[in-house]
PDB file of C-alpha atoms and ligand atoms in Angstrom:
ATOM      1  CA  UNK A  13     102.338   1.846  44.188  1.00 47.00           C
ATOM      2  CA  UNK A  14      99.268  -0.170  43.097  1.00 50.00           C
ATOM      3  CA  UNK A  15      96.869   2.147  45.039  1.00 53.00           C
ATOM      4  CA  UNK A  16      98.376   5.297  43.258  1.00 52.00           C
ATOM      5  CA  UNK A  17      97.844   3.664  39.902  1.00 53.00           C
ATOM      6  CA  UNK A  18      94.212   2.929  40.762  1.00 52.00           C
ATOM      7  CA  UNK A  19      93.612   6.433  41.937  1.00 53.00           C
ATOM      8  CA  UNK A  20      95.196   8.059  38.921  1.00 57.00           C
ATOM      9  CA  UNK A  21      93.255   5.650  36.566  1.00 57.00           C
ATOM     10  CA  UNK A  22      90.130   6.531  38.420  1.00 52.00           C
ATOM     11  CA  UNK A  23      90.832  10.302  38.104  1.00 53.00           C
ATOM     12  CA  UNK A  24      91.468   9.651  34.330  1.00 52.00           C
ATOM     13  CA  UNK A  25      88.134   7.925  33.991  1.00 50.00           C
ATOM     14  CA  UNK A  26      86.370  10.704  35.833  1.00 50.00           C
ATOM     15  CA  UNK A  27      87.927  13.357  33.601  1.00 50.00           C
ATOM     16  CA  UNK A  28      86.909  11.325  30.580  1.00 50.00           C
ATOM     17  CA  UNK A  29      83.401  10.925  31.842  1.00 50.00           C
ATOM     18  CA  UNK A  30      82.784  14.427  33.108  1.00 50.00           C
ATOM     19  CA  UNK A  31      82.232  16.022  29.773  1.00 47.00           C
ATOM     20  CA  UNK A  32      79.675  13.474  28.760  1.00 47.00           C
ATOM     21  CA  UNK A  33      77.900  13.878  32.043  1.00 47.00           C
ATOM     22  CA  UNK A  34      77.426  17.547  31.379  1.00 46.00           C
ATOM     23  CA  UNK A  35      76.641  17.105  27.716  1.00 46.00           C
ATOM     24  CA  UNK A  36      72.893  16.469  28.002  1.00 47.00           C
ATOM     25  CA  UNK A  37      72.428  19.612  30.051  1.00 48.00           C
ATOM     26  CA  UNK A  38      74.394  21.786  27.614  1.00 46.00           C
ATOM     27  CA  UNK A  39      72.531  20.205  24.640  1.00 49.00           C
ATOM     28  CA  UNK A  40      69.120  21.576  25.963  1.00 48.00           C
ATOM     29  CA  UNK A  41      70.288  25.202  25.451  1.00 47.00           C
ATOM     30  CA  UNK A  42      72.974  24.959  22.835  1.00 60.00           C
ATOM     31  CA  UNK A  43      72.754  28.570  21.889  1.00 77.00           C
ATOM     32  CA  UNK A  44      73.701  31.703  23.962  1.00 85.00           C
ATOM     33  CA  UNK A  45      70.238  33.135  23.185  1.00 85.00           C
ATOM     34  CA  UNK A  46      68.400  29.926  24.237  1.00 84.00           C
ATOM     35  CA  UNK A  47      70.206  29.755  27.530  1.00 85.00           C
ATOM     36  CA  UNK A  48      69.684  33.467  28.119  1.00 85.00           C
ATOM     37  CA  UNK A  49      65.957  33.033  27.331  1.00 83.00           C
ATOM     38  CA  UNK A  50      65.694  30.173  29.815  1.00 81.00           C
ATOM     39  CA  UNK A  51      67.439  32.023  32.507  1.00 84.00           C
ATOM     40  CA  UNK A  52      65.205  35.092  32.071  1.00 82.00           C
ATOM     41  CA  UNK A  53      62.125  32.819  32.098  1.00 80.00           C
ATOM     42  CA  UNK A  54      63.441  31.030  35.278  1.00 78.00           C
ATOM     43  CA  UNK A  55      63.918  34.463  36.949  1.00 75.00           C
ATOM     44  CA  UNK A  56      60.352  35.382  35.845  1.00 75.00           C
ATOM     45  CA  UNK A  57      61.710  38.440  34.036  1.00 78.00           C
ATOM     46  CA  UNK A  58      59.632  37.473  31.049  1.00 81.00           C
ATOM     47  CA  UNK A  59      56.026  38.566  31.060  1.00 86.00           C
ATOM     48  CA  UNK A  60      53.442  36.307  29.482  1.00 89.00           C
ATOM     49  CA  UNK A  61      51.561  37.998  26.679  1.00 92.00           C
ATOM     50  CA  UNK A  62      48.324  37.324  24.817  1.00 95.00           C
ATOM     51  CA  UNK A  63      48.380  38.000  21.061  1.00 96.00           C
ATOM     52  CA  UNK A  64      45.489  38.108  18.658  1.00 97.00           C
ATOM     53  CA  UNK A  65      46.317  37.320  15.053  1.00 98.00           C
ATOM     54  CA  UNK A  66      43.892  37.805  12.188  1.00 98.00           C
ATOM     55  CA  UNK A  67      44.497  36.611   8.691  1.00 98.00           C
ATOM     56  CA  UNK A  68      43.078  34.771   5.670  1.00 98.00           C
ATOM     57  CA  UNK A  69      44.112  31.342   4.570  1.00 98.00           C
ATOM     58  CA  UNK A  70      43.987  30.514   0.850  1.00 98.00           C
ATOM     59  CA  UNK A  71      43.361  26.822   0.105  1.00 98.00           C
ATOM     60  CA  UNK A  72      43.977  26.506  -3.604  1.00 98.00           C
ATOM     61  CA  UNK A  73      43.359  22.911  -4.718  1.00 98.00           C
ATOM     62  CA  UNK A  74      42.794  23.516  -8.475  1.00 97.00           C
ATOM     63  CA  UNK A  75      44.706  24.718 -11.275  1.00 97.00           C
ATOM     64  CA  UNK A  76      48.309  24.889 -12.028  1.00 96.00           C
ATOM     65  CA  UNK A  77      49.154  27.126  -9.078  1.00 95.00           C
ATOM     66  CA  UNK A  78      47.586  24.704  -6.455  1.00 98.00           C
ATOM     67  CA  UNK A  79      49.106  25.113  -3.116  1.00 98.00           C
ATOM     68  CA  UNK A  80      47.253  22.134  -1.602  1.00 98.00           C
ATOM     69  CA  UNK A  81      47.725  18.733  -3.121  1.00 98.00           C
ATOM     70  CA  UNK A  82      45.989  15.479  -2.336  1.00 97.00           C
ATOM     71  CA  UNK A  83      48.548  12.792  -1.623  1.00 97.00           C
ATOM     72  CA  UNK A  84      46.239   9.855  -0.763  1.00 97.00           C
ATOM     73  CA  UNK A  85      42.989   8.857  -2.128  1.00 95.00           C
ATOM     74  CA  UNK A  86      39.784   8.340   0.012  1.00 95.00           C
ATOM     75  CA  UNK A  87      39.158   4.614   1.095  1.00 94.00           C
ATOM     76  CA  UNK A  88      36.068   2.735   1.659  1.00 93.00           C
ATOM     77  CA  UNK A  89      34.027   4.914  -0.821  1.00 92.00           C
ATOM     78  CA  UNK A  90      32.484   7.125   2.047  1.00 93.00           C
ATOM     79  CA  UNK A  91      31.107  10.594   1.284  1.00 92.00           C
ATOM     80  CA  UNK A  92      33.307  11.916   3.963  1.00 95.00           C
ATOM     81  CA  UNK A  93      36.349  11.115   1.891  1.00 96.00           C
ATOM     82  CA  UNK A  94      37.809   9.074   4.831  1.00 97.00           C
ATOM     83  CA  UNK A  95      41.497   8.388   4.407  1.00 97.00           C
ATOM     84  CA  UNK A  96      42.304  11.313   2.140  1.00 98.00           C
ATOM     85  CA  UNK A  97      45.384  13.297   3.032  1.00 98.00           C
ATOM     86  CA  UNK A  98      46.164  16.677   1.481  1.00 98.00           C
ATOM     87  CA  UNK A  99      49.614  18.405   1.827  1.00 98.00           C
ATOM     88  CA  UNK A 100      49.586  22.153   1.827  1.00 98.00           C
ATOM     89  CA  UNK A 101      51.719  25.148   1.616  1.00 98.00           C
ATOM     90  CA  UNK A 102      48.819  27.721   1.731  1.00 98.00           C
ATOM     91  CA  UNK A 103      49.296  31.395   1.419  1.00 98.00           C
ATOM     92  CA  UNK A 104      48.172  33.587   4.476  1.00 98.00           C
ATOM     93  CA  UNK A 105      47.316  37.163   3.731  1.00 98.00           C
ATOM     94  CA  UNK A 106      45.991  40.325   5.659  1.00 98.00           C
ATOM     95  CA  UNK A 107      42.746  40.641   3.736  1.00 98.00           C
ATOM     96  CA  UNK A 108      40.432  38.159   1.930  1.00 98.00           C
ATOM     97  CA  UNK A 109      41.968  38.894  -1.525  1.00 98.00           C
ATOM     98  CA  UNK A 110      44.752  36.598  -2.522  1.00 97.00           C
ATOM     99  CA  UNK A 111      46.671  39.636  -3.783  1.00 98.00           C
ATOM    100  CA  UNK A 112      46.504  41.327  -0.488  1.00 98.00           C
ATOM    101  CA  UNK A 113      49.660  41.596   1.707  1.00 98.00           C
ATOM    102  CA  UNK A 114      51.179  38.206   2.467  1.00 98.00           C
ATOM    103  CA  UNK A 115      51.855  37.557   6.130  1.00 98.00           C
ATOM    104  CA  UNK A 116      52.943  33.784   5.954  1.00 98.00           C
ATOM    105  CA  UNK A 117      52.159  30.312   4.908  1.00 98.00           C
ATOM    106  CA  UNK A 118      50.286  27.455   6.401  1.00 99.00           C
ATOM    107  CA  UNK A 119      52.458  24.497   5.903  1.00 99.00           C
ATOM    108  CA  UNK A 120      51.337  20.953   6.805  1.00 98.00           C
ATOM    109  CA  UNK A 121      48.514  18.608   6.038  1.00 98.00           C
ATOM    110  CA  UNK A 122      44.872  17.992   6.521  1.00 98.00           C
ATOM    111  CA  UNK A 123      43.417  14.416   6.506  1.00 98.00           C
ATOM    112  CA  UNK A 124      39.839  13.174   6.508  1.00 98.00           C
ATOM    113  CA  UNK A 125      39.612  11.417   9.774  1.00 98.00           C
ATOM    114  CA  UNK A 126      35.882  10.940  10.345  1.00 98.00           C
ATOM    115  CA  UNK A 127      33.647   8.178   8.618  1.00 97.00           C
ATOM    116  CA  UNK A 128      30.242   9.593   9.463  1.00 96.00           C
ATOM    117  CA  UNK A 129      30.750  13.304   8.397  1.00 95.00           C
ATOM    118  CA  UNK A 130      33.455  15.461   6.938  1.00 96.00           C
ATOM    119  CA  UNK A 131      35.920  16.002   9.873  1.00 98.00           C
ATOM    120  CA  UNK A 132      39.505  16.899   9.141  1.00 98.00           C
ATOM    121  CA  UNK A 133      42.542  16.263  11.210  1.00 98.00           C
ATOM    122  CA  UNK A 134      44.683  19.574  10.804  1.00 98.00           C
ATOM    123  CA  UNK A 135      48.370  19.463  11.502  1.00 98.00           C
ATOM    124  CA  UNK A 136      50.131  22.590  10.406  1.00 98.00           C
ATOM    125  CA  UNK A 137      52.658  25.204  11.125  1.00 98.00           C
ATOM    126  CA  UNK A 138      51.808  28.793  10.667  1.00 98.00           C
ATOM    127  CA  UNK A 139      55.004  30.214   9.332  1.00 98.00           C
ATOM    128  CA  UNK A 140      54.898  34.029   9.636  1.00 98.00           C
ATOM    129  CA  UNK A 141      57.015  36.080   7.286  1.00 98.00           C
ATOM    130  CA  UNK A 142      55.971  39.645   7.968  1.00 97.00           C
ATOM    131  CA  UNK A 143      56.735  42.322  10.681  1.00 96.00           C
ATOM    132  CA  UNK A 144      57.743  41.436  14.139  1.00 96.00           C
ATOM    133  CA  UNK A 145      56.482  37.804  13.704  1.00 97.00           C
ATOM    134  CA  UNK A 146      58.738  37.267  10.720  1.00 98.00           C
ATOM    135  CA  UNK A 147      60.603  33.973  11.370  1.00 98.00           C
ATOM    136  CA  UNK A 148      58.232  32.861  14.139  1.00 98.00           C
ATOM    137  CA  UNK A 149      56.039  29.653  13.965  1.00 98.00           C
ATOM    138  CA  UNK A 150      52.816  28.575  15.572  1.00 98.00           C
ATOM    139  CA  UNK A 151      51.947  24.925  15.487  1.00 98.00           C
ATOM    140  CA  UNK A 152      48.184  23.931  15.219  1.00 98.00           C
ATOM    141  CA  UNK A 153      46.913  20.463  15.697  1.00 98.00           C
ATOM    142  CA  UNK A 154      43.220  19.885  15.952  1.00 98.00           C
ATOM    143  CA  UNK A 155      39.764  18.946  14.446  1.00 98.00           C
ATOM    144  CA  UNK A 156      38.161  20.886  11.633  1.00 98.00           C
ATOM    145  CA  UNK A 157      34.780  19.984  10.490  1.00 98.00           C
ATOM    146  CA  UNK A 158      34.739  22.469   7.502  1.00 96.00           C
ATOM    147  CA  UNK A 159      31.065  22.759   7.143  1.00 94.00           C
ATOM    148  CA  UNK A 160      30.640  24.204  10.567  1.00 97.00           C
ATOM    149  CA  UNK A 161      30.385  27.995  10.793  1.00 98.00           C
ATOM    150  CA  UNK A 162      33.270  28.263  13.306  1.00 98.00           C
ATOM    151  CA  UNK A 163      35.931  25.441  13.893  1.00 98.00           C
ATOM    152  CA  UNK A 164      38.214  25.695  16.910  1.00 98.00           C
ATOM    153  CA  UNK A 165      41.728  24.136  17.041  1.00 98.00           C
ATOM    154  CA  UNK A 166      44.316  24.054  19.659  1.00 98.00           C
ATOM    155  CA  UNK A 167      47.589  25.984  19.239  1.00 98.00           C
ATOM    156  CA  UNK A 168      50.063  23.382  20.703  1.00 98.00           C
ATOM    157  CA  UNK A 169      53.305  25.321  20.548  1.00 98.00           C
ATOM    158  CA  UNK A 170      55.464  27.770  18.769  1.00 98.00           C
ATOM    159  CA  UNK A 171      59.014  29.035  18.102  1.00 97.00           C
ATOM    160  CA  UNK A 172      60.700  32.450  17.858  1.00 96.00           C
ATOM    161  CA  UNK A 173      58.457  35.115  19.439  1.00 95.00           C
ATOM    162  CA  UNK A 174      55.954  32.280  20.145  1.00 97.00           C
ATOM    163  CA  UNK A 175      58.094  30.188  22.550  1.00 94.00           C
ATOM    164  CA  UNK A 176      56.030  28.277  24.990  1.00 94.00           C
ATOM    165  CA  UNK A 177      52.957  29.302  22.997  1.00 97.00           C
ATOM    166  CA  UNK A 178      49.417  27.787  23.745  1.00 97.00           C
ATOM    167  CA  UNK A 179      46.112  29.034  22.671  1.00 98.00           C
ATOM    168  CA  UNK A 180      43.455  28.337  20.052  1.00 98.00           C
ATOM    169  CA  UNK A 181      42.657  29.178  16.471  1.00 98.00           C
ATOM    170  CA  UNK A 182      39.049  29.754  15.120  1.00 98.00           C
ATOM    171  CA  UNK A 183      38.420  29.222  11.443  1.00 98.00           C
ATOM    172  CA  UNK A 184      35.437  30.444   9.552  1.00 98.00           C
ATOM    173  CA  UNK A 185      35.010  29.902   5.823  1.00 98.00           C
ATOM    174  CA  UNK A 186      34.885  33.262   4.077  1.00 98.00           C
ATOM    175  CA  UNK A 187      34.525  31.905   0.567  1.00 98.00           C
ATOM    176  CA  UNK A 188      34.217  28.401  -0.923  1.00 97.00           C
ATOM    177  CA  UNK A 189      33.890  27.416  -4.621  1.00 97.00           C
ATOM    178  CA  UNK A 190      31.988  24.136  -4.798  1.00 94.00           C
ATOM    179  CA  UNK A 191      33.204  23.431  -8.362  1.00 96.00           C
ATOM    180  CA  UNK A 192      36.892  23.932  -7.830  1.00 97.00           C
ATOM    181  CA  UNK A 193      37.125  23.226  -4.147  1.00 95.00           C
ATOM    182  CA  UNK A 194      39.127  26.312  -3.549  1.00 98.00           C
ATOM    183  CA  UNK A 195      38.478  28.196  -0.349  1.00 98.00           C
ATOM    184  CA  UNK A 196      39.384  31.232   1.627  1.00 98.00           C
ATOM    185  CA  UNK A 197      39.254  30.775   5.383  1.00 98.00           C
ATOM    186  CA  UNK A 198      39.379  33.569   7.901  1.00 98.00           C
ATOM    187  CA  UNK A 199      41.477  32.811  10.954  1.00 98.00           C
ATOM    188  CA  UNK A 200      41.498  34.379  14.430  1.00 98.00           C
ATOM    189  CA  UNK A 201      44.237  33.115  16.635  1.00 98.00           C
ATOM    190  CA  UNK A 202      44.425  33.849  20.267  1.00 98.00           C
ATOM    191  CA  UNK A 203      47.846  32.676  21.819  1.00 98.00           C
ATOM    192  CA  UNK A 204      49.590  33.111  25.126  1.00 97.00           C
ATOM    193  CA  UNK A 205      53.490  33.178  24.855  1.00 95.00           C
ATOM    194  CA  UNK A 206      56.425  35.108  26.436  1.00 88.00           C
TER     195      UNK A 206
HETATM  196  C1  NAG B   3      49.802  30.954 -11.820  1.00 84.49           C
HETATM  197  O1  NAG B   3      50.627  31.902 -11.242  1.00 84.49           O
HETATM  198  C2  NAG B   3      51.261  32.747 -12.210  1.00 84.49           C
HETATM  199  C3  NAG B   3      52.379  33.653 -11.534  1.00 84.49           C
HETATM  200  O2  NAG B   3      51.740  34.233 -10.448  1.00 84.49           O
HETATM  201  C4  NAG B   3      50.198  33.544 -13.088  1.00 84.49           C
HETATM  202  O3  NAG B   3      50.847  34.303 -14.080  1.00 84.49           O
HETATM  203  C5  NAG B   3      49.224  32.479 -13.710  1.00 84.49           C
HETATM  204  O4  NAG B   3      48.107  33.245 -14.265  1.00 84.49           O
HETATM  205  C6  NAG B   3      48.729  31.530 -12.574  1.00 84.49           C
HETATM  206  N1  NAG B   3      47.912  30.597 -13.176  1.00 84.49           N
HETATM  207  C7  NAG B   3      46.672  30.181 -12.750  1.00 84.49           C
HETATM  208  C8  NAG B   3      46.106  28.971 -13.624  1.00 84.49           C
HETATM  209  O5  NAG B   3      46.130  30.711 -11.854  1.00 84.49           O
HETATM  210  C1  NAG B   4      61.930  38.095   6.977  1.00 84.49           C
HETATM  211  O1  NAG B   4      63.205  37.598   7.455  1.00 84.49           O
HETATM  212  C2  NAG B   4      63.985  37.067   6.469  1.00 84.49           C
HETATM  213  C3  NAG B   4      65.033  36.314   7.010  1.00 84.49           C
HETATM  214  O2  NAG B   4      65.640  36.964   8.120  1.00 84.49           O
HETATM  215  C4  NAG B   4      64.337  38.205   5.485  1.00 84.49           C
HETATM  216  O3  NAG B   4      65.210  37.807   4.441  1.00 84.49           O
HETATM  217  C5  NAG B   4      63.074  38.785   4.979  1.00 84.49           C
HETATM  218  O4  NAG B   4      63.509  40.004   4.241  1.00 84.49           O
HETATM  219  C6  NAG B   4      62.151  39.221   6.146  1.00 84.49           C
HETATM  220  N1  NAG B   4      60.906  39.806   5.426  1.00 84.49           N
HETATM  221  C7  NAG B   4      60.384  40.888   5.872  1.00 84.49           C
HETATM  222  C8  NAG B   4      59.119  41.305   5.211  1.00 84.49           C
HETATM  223  O5  NAG B   4      60.828  41.604   6.785  1.00 84.49           O
END
C-alpha cells in the first residue's frame, strides 16, 4: 500500500516536472516560423548569401530637426571629446540628398572612446524600411575614427532576412559641415546571412 502511494506520488511529480523540463527547449523557438527556420538551417536547406548594401547616413546634429543628440558632455577637456555620447535616429537614404528615397534608420549611439585622437565607439541597429529588407535589422558594433578616409566596422548580427548575419560596414564621409557638425556618410555593407 505504501509502495503504491510512493509510486503514484513519484508519477505525479514527474508529470508536474515534465513540462518545465521541456520549457527551455520550446522557449528557444517559440514561434512556428522560428522553429521552421531552425529545422531548415539544420537540414542545410538554407543557402548562405552575401549581400551588398549601399546607402547614405545623415547625421544631423544641428537645428530643430536634429536626429543625433548629445546626451553626455566630454570629460577631462580633451580635444577628442572623450566621454561624449550621442544618441541617434539617423535617416538612411538611397542617394546623398536627404530628400532621396528613404531606406531605413540608424538607431543607436556613438561615443568618444579615445583620448589621443577622435575615435568613436559605434553601437547601432540599421533598421531597414524599404523593399525586401523592410523590417530586417543589422547590428553594427565597432570603432569609427571619423577623420580617416574609410572606417571599417563589424556587423555582429541581424534579424529578419539577416538572421545569423556577419560581415562588415565601410563608412566614408561624403559631406561634412565643420560649422554645424552635420555630416552625410556613405556606407557600403557586405554581409553574409541565410
Ligand atoms: C524641420 O522639418 C520640417 C518638416 O519636414 C521642415 O518644414 C522644417 O523646415 C525643418 N526645419 C529645419 C530647421 O530644418
Ligand atoms: C514596411 O513594413 C511595414 C510593416 O509591415 C509596413 O507598414 C510598411 O508599409 C512597409 N513599407 C514599405 C515601403 O513597404
